[in-house]
Short mmCIF file of C-alpha atoms in Angstrom, two decimals:
data_model
loop_
_atom_site.label_atom_id
_atom_site.label_comp_id
_atom_site.label_asym_id
_atom_site.label_seq_id
_atom_site.Cartn_x
_atom_site.Cartn_y
_atom_site.Cartn_z
CA MET A 5 5.14 40.69 42.76
CA LYS A 6 1.98 42.73 43.34
CA ARG A 7 -1.27 41.72 41.82
CA LEU A 8 0.09 38.25 41.08
CA LEU A 9 -3.44 37.05 40.97
CA ILE A 10 -3.70 38.50 37.45
CA PHE A 11 -1.64 35.52 36.28
CA PHE A 12 -3.71 33.28 38.52
CA LEU A 13 -6.95 34.42 36.96
CA ALA A 14 -5.58 34.43 33.41
CA TRP A 15 -5.83 30.65 33.47
CA MET A 16 -9.18 30.51 35.17
CA SER A 17 -11.74 29.94 32.43
CA VAL A 18 -14.58 27.74 31.41
CA CYS A 19 -12.67 24.86 29.78
CA SER A 20 -12.93 21.15 29.05
CA SER A 21 -11.16 19.55 32.01
CA VAL A 22 -12.78 16.53 33.65
CA ALA A 23 -13.65 17.00 37.33
CA LEU A 24 -11.44 15.23 39.81
CA TYR A 25 -13.82 15.28 42.78
CA ALA A 26 -17.20 13.78 43.54
CA ALA A 27 -18.79 17.04 44.74
CA GLU A 28 -20.49 19.71 42.62
CA PRO A 29 -18.36 19.51 39.41
CA ARG A 30 -19.48 16.87 36.93
CA GLN A 31 -17.32 13.88 36.19
CA LEU A 32 -18.36 14.05 32.52
CA PRO A 33 -19.47 17.67 32.07
CA SER A 34 -21.54 18.81 29.14
CA GLU A 35 -21.01 22.16 27.45
CA GLN A 36 -23.65 23.72 29.68
CA ASP A 37 -22.05 22.22 32.79
CA LYS A 38 -18.67 23.62 31.76
CA ALA A 39 -20.16 27.10 31.41
CA ARG A 40 -21.49 26.88 34.98
CA THR A 41 -18.27 25.57 36.54
CA VAL A 42 -15.57 27.69 38.11
CA TYR A 43 -12.11 26.47 37.00
CA ILE A 44 -8.74 27.55 38.36
CA PHE A 45 -5.71 26.30 36.45
CA HIS A 46 -7.96 23.80 34.66
CA GLN A 47 -9.04 22.43 38.04
CA PRO A 48 -12.81 22.43 38.74
CA ILE A 49 -13.75 24.21 41.94
CA VAL A 50 -17.55 24.27 41.99
CA MET A 51 -20.52 24.09 39.64
CA LEU A 52 -23.24 26.67 40.28
CA GLN A 53 -26.85 25.78 39.53
CA ALA A 54 -29.01 28.31 41.40
CA LYS A 55 -30.52 31.31 39.63
CA PHE A 56 -30.98 34.50 41.64
CA GLY A 57 -33.55 36.80 40.06
CA MET A 58 -32.33 37.54 36.57
CA THR A 59 -28.78 36.33 37.28
CA THR A 60 -28.02 32.99 35.66
CA PRO A 61 -25.35 30.54 36.92
CA GLU A 62 -23.18 31.46 33.94
CA GLU A 63 -23.30 35.13 34.93
CA ARG A 64 -22.43 34.23 38.52
CA VAL A 65 -19.30 32.44 37.24
CA LEU A 66 -18.26 35.56 35.30
CA ARG A 67 -18.82 37.76 38.37
CA ILE A 68 -16.66 35.45 40.50
CA ARG A 69 -13.90 35.76 37.92
CA ASN A 70 -14.07 39.57 37.99
CA THR A 71 -14.01 39.54 41.79
CA LEU A 72 -10.93 37.39 41.92
CA ARG A 73 -9.16 39.66 39.44
CA SER A 74 -9.47 42.55 41.85
CA LEU A 75 -7.59 40.73 44.62
CA THR A 76 -3.97 41.61 45.38
CA GLU A 77 -0.98 39.51 46.40
CA GLU A 78 -1.60 40.43 50.04
CA ASP A 79 -5.15 39.15 49.73
CA ILE A 80 -4.24 35.76 48.35
CA ARG A 81 -1.71 35.24 51.14
CA GLN A 82 -4.62 35.05 53.56
CA PRO A 83 -6.59 31.79 53.98
CA VAL A 84 -10.05 31.35 52.53
CA LYS A 85 -12.85 31.59 55.13
CA ILE A 86 -16.47 30.46 55.14
CA ILE A 87 -19.29 32.63 56.53
CA ASN A 88 -22.78 31.23 57.10
CA ILE A 89 -25.43 33.53 55.65
CA LYS A 90 -29.00 33.43 54.43
CA ARG A 91 -29.92 34.96 51.13
CA TYR A 92 -33.08 34.77 49.06
CA SER A 93 -34.69 32.61 51.75
CA GLN A 94 -31.93 30.02 51.32
CA GLN A 95 -29.05 28.95 53.47
CA GLY A 96 -25.71 29.85 51.95
CA ARG A 97 -21.99 29.83 52.54
CA LEU A 98 -19.96 32.91 51.61
CA PHE A 99 -16.27 32.38 50.75
CA SER A 100 -14.01 35.33 51.49
CA ILE A 101 -10.31 36.12 51.25
CA ASN A 102 -8.87 38.78 53.56
CA ASP A 103 -12.45 39.75 54.49
CA LYS A 104 -13.32 40.30 50.81
CA PRO A 105 -16.34 38.30 49.50
CA VAL A 106 -15.38 36.05 46.63
CA MET A 107 -18.07 33.43 46.02
CA LEU A 108 -21.47 32.45 47.36
CA LEU A 109 -22.57 28.82 47.53
CA MET A 110 -26.30 28.32 48.02
CA GLN A 111 -28.46 25.35 48.82
CA GLY A 112 -29.84 25.49 45.29
CA ASP A 113 -26.35 24.93 43.86
CA LEU A 114 -26.18 21.42 45.26
CA ASP A 115 -26.91 18.39 43.17
CA GLU A 116 -29.08 15.74 44.80
CA GLY A 117 -27.10 13.07 42.99
CA ASP A 118 -23.96 14.02 44.98
CA ASP A 119 -25.77 13.29 48.28
CA LEU A 120 -23.96 16.12 50.08
CA THR A 121 -25.11 18.64 52.63
CA LEU A 122 -24.37 22.33 52.19
CA ASP A 123 -21.61 22.23 54.81
CA GLN A 124 -20.00 19.16 53.25
CA ALA A 125 -20.01 20.77 49.80
CA ALA A 126 -18.64 24.02 51.23
CA GLN A 127 -15.77 22.19 52.94
CA ARG A 128 -14.84 20.52 49.67
CA VAL A 129 -14.89 23.83 47.81
CA LEU A 130 -12.81 25.39 50.60
CA ALA A 131 -10.21 22.61 50.32
CA ARG A 132 -9.90 23.11 46.58
CA LEU A 133 -9.57 26.90 46.83
CA ASN A 134 -6.91 26.69 49.54
CA ALA A 135 -5.01 24.02 47.59
CA GLN A 136 -4.85 26.22 44.50
CA ARG A 137 -4.00 29.32 46.54
CA THR A 138 -1.23 27.57 48.48
CA SER A 139 0.20 26.01 45.32
CA LEU A 140 0.25 29.38 43.60
CA MET A 141 2.02 31.12 46.46
CA ASP A 142 4.60 28.37 46.78
CA GLN A 143 5.45 28.60 43.09
CA TYR A 144 5.76 32.39 43.19
CA SER A 145 8.16 32.40 46.10
CA SER A 146 11.81 33.23 45.39
CA SER A 147 13.08 29.99 46.87
CA TYR A 148 10.69 27.96 44.73
CA LEU A 149 11.80 29.77 41.56
CA LEU A 150 15.46 29.15 42.38
CA ILE A 151 14.81 25.47 43.00
CA ALA A 152 12.76 25.24 39.80
CA THR A 153 15.57 26.84 37.80
CA ALA A 154 18.09 24.42 39.28
CA LYS A 155 15.79 21.53 38.42
CA MET A 156 15.42 22.88 34.89
CA LEU A 157 19.19 23.03 34.38
CA ALA A 158 19.67 19.55 35.80
CA GLY A 159 16.86 18.13 33.68
CA THR A 160 18.27 19.77 30.54
CA CYS A 161 21.69 18.26 31.23
CA VAL A 162 20.11 14.84 31.68
CA LEU A 163 18.24 15.26 28.39
CA LEU A 164 21.41 16.26 26.52
CA LEU A 165 23.28 13.31 28.03
CA LEU A 166 20.45 11.05 26.90
CA PHE A 167 20.68 12.41 23.35
CA TYR A 168 24.45 11.95 23.34
CA GLY A 169 24.15 8.41 24.72
CA ALA A 170 21.56 7.49 22.10
CA PHE A 171 23.82 8.78 19.31
CA LYS A 172 26.87 6.91 20.61
CA CYS A 173 24.77 3.77 21.07
CA TRP A 174 23.65 3.97 17.44
CA GLN A 175 27.26 4.37 16.30
CA LYS A 176 28.36 1.34 18.35
CA PHE A 177 25.47 -0.67 16.99
CA LYS A 178 26.39 0.29 13.43
CA GLN A 179 30.04 -0.67 13.95
CA TYR A 180 29.04 -3.97 15.52
CA PHE A 181 26.90 -4.99 12.57
CA GLN A 182 29.58 -3.94 10.10
CA THR A 183 32.09 -6.13 11.92
CA GLU A 184 29.69 -9.05 12.10
CA ARG A 185 28.89 -8.74 8.42
CA ALA A 186 32.58 -8.62 7.46
CA GLN A 187 33.29 -11.76 9.50
CA ASN A 188 30.11 -13.46 8.23
CA ARG A 189 28.98 -14.30 11.76
CA ARG A 190 25.28 -13.75 11.38
CA LEU A 191 22.15 -15.70 12.13
CA ILE A 192 20.49 -14.46 8.94
CA PRO A 193 21.83 -16.12 5.74
CA GLN A 194 24.42 -14.13 3.83
CA ARG A 195 22.27 -13.86 0.69
CA TRP A 196 19.72 -11.88 2.70
CA ARG A 197 22.26 -9.56 4.26
CA GLU A 198 22.26 -7.16 1.31
CA VAL A 199 18.61 -6.38 2.09
CA PHE A 200 18.33 -6.83 5.86
CA GLY A 201 21.83 -5.77 6.93
CA ALA A 202 21.37 -2.04 6.51
CA LEU A 203 17.71 -2.26 7.50
CA GLU A 204 18.62 -3.38 11.01
CA VAL A 205 20.84 -0.35 11.51
CA TYR A 206 18.14 1.98 10.16
CA LEU A 207 15.51 0.45 12.44
CA PHE A 208 17.77 0.83 15.46
CA GLY A 209 18.43 4.45 14.48
CA LEU A 210 14.68 5.03 14.15
CA LEU A 211 14.19 3.54 17.60
CA MET A 212 16.76 5.94 19.04
CA VAL A 213 15.01 8.88 17.34
CA LEU A 214 11.64 7.84 18.77
CA LEU A 215 13.14 7.49 22.24
CA GLY A 216 14.69 10.94 21.87
CA ILE A 217 11.38 12.48 20.83
CA THR A 218 9.63 10.80 23.76
CA ALA A 219 12.28 12.03 26.19
CA PHE A 220 12.01 15.57 24.80
CA TYR A 221 8.22 15.48 25.17
CA ILE A 222 8.46 14.33 28.79
CA TRP A 223 11.14 16.93 29.53
CA LEU A 224 9.09 19.73 27.98
CA SER A 225 5.96 18.77 29.92
CA TRP A 226 7.97 18.55 33.14
CA LEU A 227 9.65 21.92 32.45
CA PHE A 228 6.33 23.66 31.90
CA ARG A 229 5.04 22.30 35.21
CA LEU A 230 7.95 23.87 37.12
CA TYR A 231 6.89 27.50 36.53
CA PRO A 232 3.53 29.08 37.32
CA TRP A 233 3.28 30.92 33.99
CA THR A 234 3.51 27.70 31.98
CA ARG A 235 2.09 25.15 34.40
CA VAL A 236 -1.17 24.85 32.51
CA TRP A 237 0.76 24.03 29.33
CA GLY A 238 2.56 21.19 31.08
CA GLU A 239 -0.70 19.83 32.42
CA SER A 240 -2.22 20.11 28.96
CA LEU A 241 0.70 18.19 27.41
CA GLY A 242 0.44 15.48 30.02
CA SER A 243 -3.32 15.15 29.75
CA TRP A 244 -3.11 15.22 25.94
CA SER A 245 -0.62 12.34 25.84
CA ILE A 246 -2.61 10.34 28.39
CA ASN A 247 -5.84 10.93 26.50
CA LEU A 248 -4.13 10.00 23.24
CA LEU A 249 -2.82 6.74 24.70
CA GLN A 250 -6.24 6.01 26.13
CA LYS A 251 -7.90 6.64 22.77
CA ILE A 252 -5.35 4.44 21.00
CA ALA A 253 -5.84 1.64 23.53
CA LEU A 254 -9.63 1.93 23.31
CA SER A 255 -9.49 2.01 19.50
CA ILE A 256 -7.33 -1.12 19.43
CA ALA A 257 -9.59 -2.90 21.91
CA SER A 258 -12.75 -1.88 20.06
CA ALA A 259 -11.23 -2.98 16.74
CA PHE A 260 -10.60 -6.56 17.90
CA PRO A 261 -14.14 -7.88 17.20
CA GLY A 262 -14.15 -6.37 13.71
CA LEU A 263 -10.67 -7.68 12.97
CA LEU A 264 -11.75 -11.13 14.14
CA ILE A 265 -14.69 -11.07 11.72
CA VAL A 266 -12.39 -9.89 8.92
CA ALA A 267 -9.96 -12.73 9.68
CA ILE A 268 -12.79 -15.27 9.59
CA ILE A 269 -14.04 -13.91 6.25
CA PHE A 270 -10.59 -14.11 4.66
CA LEU A 271 -9.92 -17.58 6.07
CA LEU A 272 -13.20 -18.84 4.60
CA THR A 273 -12.33 -17.16 1.30
CA ALA A 274 -8.91 -18.82 1.21
CA PHE A 275 -10.50 -22.20 1.99
CA ILE A 276 -13.07 -21.83 -0.80
CA LEU A 277 -10.38 -20.82 -3.30
CA LYS A 278 -8.29 -23.82 -2.24
CA LEU A 279 -11.20 -26.16 -3.06
CA LEU A 280 -11.79 -24.42 -6.39
CA LYS A 281 -8.10 -24.71 -7.24
CA MET A 282 -8.17 -28.47 -6.60
CA LEU A 283 -11.28 -28.85 -8.76
CA LEU A 284 -9.95 -26.77 -11.66
CA LYS A 285 -6.60 -28.52 -11.51
CA ARG A 286 -8.34 -31.83 -12.21
CA VAL A 287 -10.09 -30.21 -15.18
CA GLU A 288 -6.75 -28.88 -16.44
CA GLN A 289 -5.21 -32.36 -16.18
CA GLY A 290 -8.13 -33.89 -18.10
CA LYS A 291 -9.32 -35.99 -15.15
CA LEU A 292 -12.64 -34.14 -14.93
CA GLN A 293 -14.99 -32.83 -17.61
CA MET A 294 -17.06 -29.70 -17.02
CA PRO A 295 -19.39 -28.15 -19.63
CA GLY A 296 -18.02 -24.95 -21.15
CA LEU A 297 -14.63 -25.31 -19.47
CA HIS A 298 -11.59 -26.40 -21.47
CA PRO A 299 -8.14 -27.30 -20.11
CA GLU A 300 -6.45 -24.40 -21.91
CA THR A 301 -8.82 -21.86 -20.32
CA VAL A 302 -8.57 -23.19 -16.78
CA GLY A 303 -5.72 -20.84 -15.81
CA ALA A 304 -7.58 -17.69 -16.80
CA THR A 305 -10.81 -18.99 -15.26
CA ARG A 306 -9.05 -19.63 -11.96
CA LYS A 307 -7.65 -16.10 -11.94
CA LEU A 308 -11.03 -14.55 -12.72
CA ILE A 309 -12.76 -16.57 -10.02
CA SER A 310 -10.04 -15.66 -7.51
CA VAL A 311 -10.40 -11.96 -8.29
CA MET A 312 -14.20 -12.05 -8.01
CA VAL A 313 -14.16 -14.08 -4.78
CA TRP A 314 -11.58 -11.79 -3.17
CA LEU A 315 -13.52 -8.70 -4.25
CA PHE A 316 -16.67 -10.18 -2.72
CA ALA A 317 -14.77 -11.00 0.49
CA LEU A 318 -13.36 -7.46 0.61
CA SER A 319 -16.83 -6.00 0.15
CA ALA A 320 -18.14 -8.18 2.97
CA ALA A 321 -15.22 -7.33 5.27
CA TYR A 322 -15.11 -3.60 4.48
CA PRO A 323 -17.70 -2.49 7.12
CA PHE A 324 -15.74 -4.34 9.84
CA LEU A 325 -12.37 -2.74 9.06
CA PRO A 326 -11.19 -0.19 11.67
CA GLY A 327 -11.98 3.32 10.49
CA ALA A 328 -14.08 2.16 7.55
CA ASN A 329 -16.66 4.88 8.24
CA SER A 330 -14.12 7.65 8.76
CA LEU A 331 -13.81 10.50 6.28
CA ALA A 332 -10.12 9.72 5.73
CA PHE A 333 -10.90 6.12 4.76
CA LYS A 334 -13.67 7.26 2.43
CA GLY A 335 -11.39 9.88 0.88
CA ILE A 336 -8.68 7.28 0.21
CA SER A 337 -11.28 4.97 -1.35
CA VAL A 338 -12.52 7.75 -3.64
CA PHE A 339 -8.93 8.64 -4.57
CA PHE A 340 -7.97 5.10 -5.54
CA GLY A 341 -11.27 4.64 -7.36
CA LEU A 342 -10.63 7.80 -9.38
CA MET A 343 -7.07 6.67 -10.20
CA LEU A 344 -8.34 3.26 -11.28
CA THR A 345 -11.06 4.81 -13.44
CA LEU A 346 -8.79 7.29 -15.20
CA GLY A 347 -5.75 5.07 -15.59
CA SER A 348 -7.24 1.70 -16.42
CA ALA A 349 -9.00 2.45 -19.72
CA GLY A 350 -6.13 1.17 -21.88
CA VAL A 351 -5.21 -1.55 -19.40
CA MET A 352 -8.77 -2.90 -19.32
CA ASN A 353 -8.86 -2.88 -23.12
CA HIS A 354 -5.77 -5.11 -23.28
CA ALA A 355 -7.02 -7.26 -20.38
CA MET A 356 -10.39 -7.91 -22.02
CA SER A 357 -8.61 -8.65 -25.31
CA GLY A 358 -6.47 -11.19 -23.43
CA LEU A 359 -9.61 -12.89 -22.15
CA VAL A 360 -10.95 -13.00 -25.70
CA LEU A 361 -7.78 -14.72 -26.88
CA ILE A 362 -7.84 -17.24 -24.04
CA TYR A 363 -11.51 -18.17 -24.20
CA SER A 364 -11.66 -18.17 -28.01
CA ARG A 365 -8.68 -20.60 -27.92
CA ALA A 366 -7.18 -18.80 -30.90
CA LEU A 367 -3.71 -19.52 -29.57
CA ARG A 368 -1.95 -20.91 -26.55
CA LYS A 369 1.55 -21.29 -25.20
CA GLY A 370 3.68 -23.45 -27.51
CA ASP A 371 1.73 -22.69 -30.70
CA VAL A 372 3.53 -21.50 -33.83
CA ILE A 373 1.65 -18.45 -35.10
CA ARG A 374 1.95 -15.62 -37.58
CA ILE A 375 0.70 -12.15 -36.57
CA GLY A 376 1.37 -9.52 -39.20
CA ASP A 377 5.12 -9.59 -39.92
CA ASN A 378 5.89 -11.63 -36.80
CA GLU A 379 6.12 -15.41 -37.00
CA GLY A 380 7.33 -17.67 -34.23
CA LEU A 381 6.59 -19.67 -31.11
CA VAL A 382 4.14 -18.36 -28.50
CA SER A 383 6.10 -18.19 -25.24
CA GLU A 384 3.47 -16.48 -23.09
CA VAL A 385 -0.17 -15.46 -23.31
CA GLY A 386 -0.64 -12.85 -20.59
CA MET A 387 -3.56 -10.73 -19.53
CA LEU A 388 -2.11 -7.65 -21.23
CA ALA A 389 0.23 -8.90 -23.98
CA THR A 390 1.35 -11.95 -25.95
CA LYS A 391 5.05 -12.82 -26.29
CA ILE A 392 6.39 -14.48 -29.48
CA LEU A 393 9.82 -16.07 -29.85
CA THR A 394 10.87 -15.47 -33.47
CA ARG A 395 13.36 -17.41 -35.63
CA GLU A 396 15.99 -14.79 -34.80
CA SER A 397 15.51 -15.67 -31.09
CA TYR A 398 13.91 -12.27 -30.55
CA VAL A 399 11.08 -11.93 -28.07
CA VAL A 400 8.33 -9.83 -29.64
CA THR A 401 5.69 -8.46 -27.24
CA VAL A 402 2.39 -7.73 -28.95
CA PRO A 403 -0.42 -6.03 -26.95
CA ASN A 404 -3.50 -8.20 -26.80
CA ALA A 405 -5.67 -5.46 -28.28
CA VAL A 406 -3.42 -5.46 -31.38
CA VAL A 407 -3.56 -9.27 -31.57
CA VAL A 408 -7.35 -9.33 -31.43
CA SER A 409 -7.76 -6.53 -33.95
CA GLY A 410 -5.50 -8.25 -36.53
CA LYS A 411 -5.33 -11.63 -38.26
CA ILE A 412 -3.89 -14.59 -36.36
CA THR A 413 -2.51 -17.52 -38.34
CA ASN A 414 -2.03 -20.54 -36.12
CA LEU A 415 0.33 -22.95 -37.90
CA SER A 416 0.11 -25.70 -35.29
CA ALA A 417 -3.54 -25.64 -34.23
CA GLN A 418 -4.49 -28.69 -36.33
CA ASN A 419 -1.68 -30.80 -34.96
CA PRO A 420 -1.34 -30.08 -31.23
CA GLY A 421 1.84 -31.53 -29.80
CA GLY A 422 3.26 -32.35 -33.25
CA GLY A 423 5.10 -30.51 -36.01
CA VAL A 424 3.71 -27.64 -38.03
CA ASN A 425 2.97 -27.43 -41.74
CA LEU A 426 5.58 -25.70 -43.87
CA THR A 427 4.69 -24.20 -47.26
CA THR A 428 6.90 -22.65 -49.92
CA SER A 429 6.33 -21.72 -53.54
CA VAL A 430 8.24 -21.55 -56.85
CA THR A 431 7.29 -20.31 -60.30
CA ILE A 432 8.25 -22.42 -63.35
CA GLY A 433 7.74 -21.72 -67.04
CA TYR A 434 5.17 -23.50 -69.23
CA ASP A 435 7.95 -25.30 -71.14
CA THR A 436 8.54 -27.60 -68.12
CA PRO A 437 6.04 -30.45 -67.62
CA TRP A 438 4.08 -29.97 -64.46
CA ARG A 439 4.49 -33.65 -63.49
CA GLN A 440 8.28 -33.18 -63.57
CA VAL A 441 7.96 -30.14 -61.33
CA HIS A 442 5.85 -32.16 -58.87
CA ALA A 443 8.43 -34.92 -58.80
CA MET A 444 11.37 -32.51 -58.32
CA LEU A 445 9.66 -30.74 -55.42
CA GLU A 446 8.86 -34.06 -53.75
CA LEU A 447 12.49 -35.14 -54.26
CA ALA A 448 13.74 -31.95 -52.61
CA ALA A 449 11.39 -32.57 -49.69
CA SER A 450 12.65 -36.13 -49.27
CA ARG A 451 16.25 -34.88 -48.98
CA THR A 452 15.41 -32.34 -46.26
CA LYS A 453 16.03 -33.30 -42.64
CA GLY A 454 13.42 -32.39 -40.07
CA ILE A 455 10.44 -33.29 -42.29
CA GLU A 456 8.13 -35.99 -40.98
CA PRO A 457 8.63 -39.03 -43.25
CA GLY A 458 5.20 -40.49 -42.56
CA THR A 459 3.39 -37.57 -44.18
CA SER A 460 3.69 -37.30 -47.96
CA PRO A 461 4.57 -33.90 -49.42
CA LEU A 462 1.72 -32.11 -51.13
CA VAL A 463 2.28 -30.05 -54.31
CA ARG A 464 -0.34 -27.63 -55.61
CA GLN A 465 -0.57 -25.53 -58.77
CA LEU A 466 -1.95 -22.30 -57.39
CA ASN A 467 -1.97 -19.92 -60.38
CA LEU A 468 -1.56 -20.04 -64.16
CA MET A 469 0.12 -16.74 -64.85
CA ASP A 470 1.03 -15.13 -68.21
CA TRP A 471 4.57 -16.52 -68.40
CA TYR A 472 4.78 -19.15 -65.65
CA ILE A 473 2.94 -21.46 -63.31
CA ALA A 474 2.99 -20.92 -59.49
CA TYR A 475 3.61 -24.16 -57.57
CA GLU A 476 3.29 -24.63 -53.81
CA LEU A 477 4.97 -27.35 -51.74
CA GLN A 478 3.53 -28.28 -48.34
CA VAL A 479 5.33 -30.61 -45.91
CA ARG A 480 4.86 -31.57 -42.24
CA LEU A 481 7.73 -30.91 -39.81
CA ARG A 482 8.71 -33.21 -37.01
CA ALA A 483 7.77 -32.21 -33.49
CA GLY A 484 10.21 -29.71 -32.01
CA GLU A 485 11.89 -28.79 -35.32
CA SER A 486 12.62 -25.16 -36.05
CA LEU A 487 10.44 -23.77 -38.84
CA ALA A 488 13.11 -21.33 -40.03
CA SER A 489 15.98 -23.84 -40.20
CA VAL A 490 13.96 -26.51 -42.02
CA LYS A 491 12.63 -23.94 -44.46
CA SER A 492 16.17 -22.76 -45.24
CA GLU A 493 17.37 -26.32 -45.87
CA LEU A 494 14.34 -27.10 -48.05
CA HIS A 495 15.04 -24.06 -50.25
CA SER A 496 18.63 -25.25 -50.71
CA HIS A 497 17.53 -28.70 -51.88
CA ILE A 498 14.93 -27.21 -54.25
CA GLN A 499 17.63 -25.17 -55.97
CA ASP A 500 19.94 -28.20 -56.22
CA VAL A 501 17.26 -30.50 -57.64
CA PHE A 502 16.13 -28.03 -60.28
CA ASN A 503 19.73 -27.41 -61.32
CA GLU A 504 20.34 -31.17 -61.56
CA PHE A 505 17.51 -31.56 -64.06
CA ASN A 506 18.32 -28.35 -65.96
CA VAL A 507 15.03 -26.66 -65.07
CA GLN A 508 15.06 -22.91 -64.74
CA ILE A 509 13.26 -21.36 -61.75
CA MET A 510 11.39 -18.30 -62.98
CA SER A 511 10.87 -16.68 -59.56
CA PRO A 512 9.78 -14.08 -59.04
CA ASN A 513 8.76 -13.42 -62.68
CA PHE A 514 10.18 -12.48 -66.06
CA VAL A 515 9.15 -10.54 -69.18
CA ASN A 516 11.10 -12.23 -72.02
CA GLN A 517 12.25 -15.81 -72.38
CA PRO A 518 16.10 -15.85 -72.09
CA GLU A 519 18.15 -17.35 -74.89
CA ASN A 520 19.87 -19.74 -72.47
CA ALA A 521 18.43 -21.35 -69.39
CA VAL A 522 19.33 -19.48 -66.18
CA MET A 523 20.63 -22.15 -63.85
CA VAL A 524 23.79 -23.37 -62.05
CA THR A 525 25.56 -26.51 -63.30
CA ARG A 526 26.74 -29.12 -60.79
CA ASP A 527 30.38 -28.19 -61.42
CA ASN A 528 29.70 -24.70 -60.08
CA TRP A 529 27.70 -25.67 -57.00
CA PHE A 530 30.73 -25.22 -54.75
CA ALA A 531 32.41 -22.28 -56.45
CA ALA A 532 34.88 -20.42 -54.23
CA PRO A 533 34.77 -19.67 -51.45
CA ALA A 534 32.27 -22.53 -50.89
CA VAL A 535 33.78 -25.90 -49.92
CA PRO A 536 32.24 -29.33 -50.75
CA PRO A 537 31.07 -31.28 -47.68
CA ASP A 538 33.65 -34.07 -48.27
CA LYS A 539 36.52 -31.54 -48.23
CA GLN A 540 35.44 -29.52 -45.20
CA PRO A 541 37.88 -29.67 -42.27
#
């Protein structure tokens, strides 16, 4: 074990430990103070301030290190002594080990702020040197190493038992919850168990893992402290965890005022939006009139106002959020902003088209519309798409940008809350009087159920073609009637009426007049397999 001081001096460096004494070392050292301080095992011994000739305090620290490296094991077994000397016209105290000079403390090294005499400072330095020397020798003794090894084995066994106990505890906990769930003896309702049942077991398992990691960290720090070669690592782990906890506690405490301001901002925002919701609800119900605001646009207006108010509140609260000025927070903000910019081009197109639809009042929920080949009832007007319920009971989703770019035919806009207008057309030859055609179409309309009786059918002659005349019949449906079903029934009655009066329907067109009229006699109306209504089971 000769020249054990090599290990001792390997850890003596200029490092960032905080001084533990109120003598020469600084309590909060700067980088320059650290360079002038002699450290042994991260413990500050003395801070040198005097300059002798061309020798700076930093160079004196390096010379002390080289001197200590030359000492042997026999040297460090001897106590540190103090010799009163006078150098450079100053009183000084020379520290020696086994009659070998190690370090010189001069009057100029003292700090007036410490309010210490040279002898008082020397005694403090002597106590620190002897404490480190005695601790080092104790740890390098054979008996100490044997005891440390026994402690290491015992601590490892305790750690393994702790891991095993945590695992068995998690298994018992899992079995307990499985039994409780099977017997339905739970405080949480059964319908929530599918979500929270397994979550409780996972959380308990996570707690056991965290406890295991904490125990391993404590064991590792304690193990490093047992042996002289790794003692500085154990002290570093302990100081790191303490400093980390201190920083977390200080960060939480310092974040409270900002969080309080953020909470106040969001509470005020929620209160303002509550008032706006009450006001807009009265407008939606027709109890209040506001210029430029219609009941059918209140929903979209409320959403837009909510988004703008919350964005304003977030902008106001952003500087008070913990870590708002950190690079990580700024990087996340840039990342989400980039994602929103690149990915929202199409979404914003549909969203703005939805606003155009809402504020132009081209359609609303409950209207019967025709968009391209799709005709049906509007079931939803969203920010991104419009949903149409067709006569086949299909739900057609049309993007709002497509709706705005095309033609919208609103069949119920002129009669809100009532039935829609239904139009159909037939083509009849010139040999049939047009007044008879008008009367037959009106008769077919009167036989059709679902048509509003208070509104007279309207017949128009739209085109005079080469071989026929195009007639159009327009009727008003009752409220709630299906457009497709009424239209189908109306077409059936039109065919029956024209057959009754021996009038041939020329739809869609023809080239030559047939020798005989193309129509169905009454006797053949219910040809097999059709069954007359009076004979149906």
